[in-house]
mmCIF file of C-alpha atoms in Angstrom:
data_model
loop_
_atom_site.group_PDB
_atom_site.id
_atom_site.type_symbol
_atom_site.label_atom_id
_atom_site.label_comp_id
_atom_site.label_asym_id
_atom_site.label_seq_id
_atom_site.Cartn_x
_atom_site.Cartn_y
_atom_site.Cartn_z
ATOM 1 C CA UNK A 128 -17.364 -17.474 -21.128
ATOM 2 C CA UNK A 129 -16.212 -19.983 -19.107
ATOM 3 C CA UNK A 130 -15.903 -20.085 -14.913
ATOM 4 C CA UNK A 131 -12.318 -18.770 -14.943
ATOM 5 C CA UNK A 132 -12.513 -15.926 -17.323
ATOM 6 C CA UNK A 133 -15.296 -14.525 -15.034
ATOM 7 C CA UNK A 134 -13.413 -14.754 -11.744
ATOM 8 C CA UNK A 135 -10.197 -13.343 -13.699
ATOM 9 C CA UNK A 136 -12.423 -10.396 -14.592
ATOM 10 C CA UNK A 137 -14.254 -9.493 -11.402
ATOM 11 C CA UNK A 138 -10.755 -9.566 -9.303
ATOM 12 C CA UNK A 139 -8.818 -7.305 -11.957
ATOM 13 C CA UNK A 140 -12.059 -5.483 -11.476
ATOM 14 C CA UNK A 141 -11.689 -4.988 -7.811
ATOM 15 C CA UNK A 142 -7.770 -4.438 -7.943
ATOM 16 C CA UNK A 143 -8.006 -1.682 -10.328
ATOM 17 C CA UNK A 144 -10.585 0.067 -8.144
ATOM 18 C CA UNK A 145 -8.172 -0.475 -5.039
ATOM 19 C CA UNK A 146 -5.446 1.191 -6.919
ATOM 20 C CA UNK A 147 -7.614 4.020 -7.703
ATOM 21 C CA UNK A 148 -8.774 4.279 -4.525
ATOM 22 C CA UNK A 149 -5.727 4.104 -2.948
ATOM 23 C CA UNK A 150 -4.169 6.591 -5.465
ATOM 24 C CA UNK A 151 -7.033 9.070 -4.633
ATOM 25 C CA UNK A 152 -7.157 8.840 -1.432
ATOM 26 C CA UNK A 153 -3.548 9.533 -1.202
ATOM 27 C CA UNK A 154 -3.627 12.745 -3.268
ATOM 28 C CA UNK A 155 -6.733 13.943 -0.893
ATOM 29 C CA UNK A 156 -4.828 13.603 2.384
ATOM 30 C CA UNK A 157 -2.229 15.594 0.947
ATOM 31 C CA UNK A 158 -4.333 18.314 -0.531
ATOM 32 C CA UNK A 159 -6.342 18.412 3.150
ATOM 33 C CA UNK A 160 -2.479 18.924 4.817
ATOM 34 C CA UNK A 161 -1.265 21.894 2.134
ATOM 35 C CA UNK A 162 -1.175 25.056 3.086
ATOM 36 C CA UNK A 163 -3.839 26.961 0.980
ATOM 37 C CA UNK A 164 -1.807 30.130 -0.003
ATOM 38 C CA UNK A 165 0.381 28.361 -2.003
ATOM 39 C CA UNK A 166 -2.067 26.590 -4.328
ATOM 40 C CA UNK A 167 -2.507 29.930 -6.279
ATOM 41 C CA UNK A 168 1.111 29.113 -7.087
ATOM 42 C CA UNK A 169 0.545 25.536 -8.605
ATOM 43 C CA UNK A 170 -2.218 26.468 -10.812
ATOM 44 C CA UNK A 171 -5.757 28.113 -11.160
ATOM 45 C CA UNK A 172 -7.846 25.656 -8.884
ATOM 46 C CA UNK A 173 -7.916 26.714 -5.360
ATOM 47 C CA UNK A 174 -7.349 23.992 -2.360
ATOM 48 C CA UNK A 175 -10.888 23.835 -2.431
ATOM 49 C CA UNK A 176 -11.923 22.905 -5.323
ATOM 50 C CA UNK A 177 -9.216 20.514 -5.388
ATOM 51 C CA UNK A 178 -10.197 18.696 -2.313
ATOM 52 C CA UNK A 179 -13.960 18.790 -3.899
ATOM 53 C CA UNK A 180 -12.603 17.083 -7.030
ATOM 54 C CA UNK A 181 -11.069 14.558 -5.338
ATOM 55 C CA UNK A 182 -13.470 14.022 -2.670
ATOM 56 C CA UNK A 183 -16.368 13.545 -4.934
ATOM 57 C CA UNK A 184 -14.541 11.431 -7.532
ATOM 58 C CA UNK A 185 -13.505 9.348 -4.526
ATOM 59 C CA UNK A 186 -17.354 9.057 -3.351
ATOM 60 C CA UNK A 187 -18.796 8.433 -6.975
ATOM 61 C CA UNK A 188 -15.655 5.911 -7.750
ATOM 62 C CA UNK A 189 -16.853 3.981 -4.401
ATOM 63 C CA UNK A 190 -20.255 3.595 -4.353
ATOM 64 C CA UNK A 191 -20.059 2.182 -8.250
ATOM 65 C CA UNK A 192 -21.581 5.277 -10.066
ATOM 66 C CA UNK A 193 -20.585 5.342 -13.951
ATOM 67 C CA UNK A 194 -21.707 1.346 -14.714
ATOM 68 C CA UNK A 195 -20.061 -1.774 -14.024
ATOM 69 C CA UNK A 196 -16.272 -2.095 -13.032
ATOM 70 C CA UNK A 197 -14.601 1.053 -12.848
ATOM 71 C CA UNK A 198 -16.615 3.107 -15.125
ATOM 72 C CA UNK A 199 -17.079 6.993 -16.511
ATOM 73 C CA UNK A 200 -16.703 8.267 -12.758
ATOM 74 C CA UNK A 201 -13.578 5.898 -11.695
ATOM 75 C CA UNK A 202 -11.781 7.131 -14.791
ATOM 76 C CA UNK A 203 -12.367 10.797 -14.230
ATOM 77 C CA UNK A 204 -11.304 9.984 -10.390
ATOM 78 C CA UNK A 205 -7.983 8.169 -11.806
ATOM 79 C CA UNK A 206 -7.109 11.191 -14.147
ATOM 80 C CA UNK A 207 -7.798 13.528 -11.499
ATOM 81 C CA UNK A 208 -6.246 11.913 -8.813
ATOM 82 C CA UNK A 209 -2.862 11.741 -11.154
ATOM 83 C CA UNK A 210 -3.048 15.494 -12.501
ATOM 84 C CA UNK A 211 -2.835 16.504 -8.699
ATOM 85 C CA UNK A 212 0.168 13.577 -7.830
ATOM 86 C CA UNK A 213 2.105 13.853 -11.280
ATOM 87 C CA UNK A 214 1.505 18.242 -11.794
ATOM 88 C CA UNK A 215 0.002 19.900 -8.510
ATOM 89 C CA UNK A 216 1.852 18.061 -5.692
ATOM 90 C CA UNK A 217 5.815 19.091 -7.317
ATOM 91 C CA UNK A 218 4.374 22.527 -7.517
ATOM 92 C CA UNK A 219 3.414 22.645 -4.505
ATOM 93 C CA UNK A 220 6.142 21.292 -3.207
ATOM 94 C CA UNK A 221 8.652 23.565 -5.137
ATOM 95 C CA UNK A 222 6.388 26.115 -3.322
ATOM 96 C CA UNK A 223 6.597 25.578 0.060
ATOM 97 C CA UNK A 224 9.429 24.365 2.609
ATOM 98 C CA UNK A 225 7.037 20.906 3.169
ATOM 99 C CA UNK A 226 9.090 17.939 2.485
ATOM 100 C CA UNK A 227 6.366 15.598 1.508
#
């Protein structure tokens, strides 16, 4: 592989990992601000174990657990991270008077 494939690769590397970063760390503040009564209402996880899904995926994704680039543990923190965006957060919002 030449020079320019390699540098191509690392920085799609580290982009992808900011995005799911970003992504997760998004969906955690918002869990941490929700009102825990009405996460019986947006499925059967309670706000804790959704901020301990999130949290954790979050710490595995950024200290590089799971192999090189984004690996098992960044993939199961991008997943998660969208189930709780794309499926929890309307609930939840459909649930309480919180506009965000």
């Amino acid at each position: 592989m030449n020079n320019f494939a390699l540098t191509f690769e690392g920085y799609s590397t580290m982009v992808i990992l900011a995005v799911v970063g970003l992504l997760t760390v998004v969906a955690l503040v918002h869990c941490a601000i929700q009102r825990p009564d009405a996460f019986p209402t947006a499925g059967p996880l309670s706000k804790g174990v959704w901020l301990a899904i999130l949290a954790g995926t979050l710490l595995l994704t950024t200290l590089g657990f799971g192999g090189g680039g984004l690996g098992i543990f960044g993939i199961i923190g991008l997943i998660a991270a969208l189930v709780y965006l794309l499926d929890i957060r309307p609930a939840l919002k459909d649930a309480g008077s919180n506009p965000w």
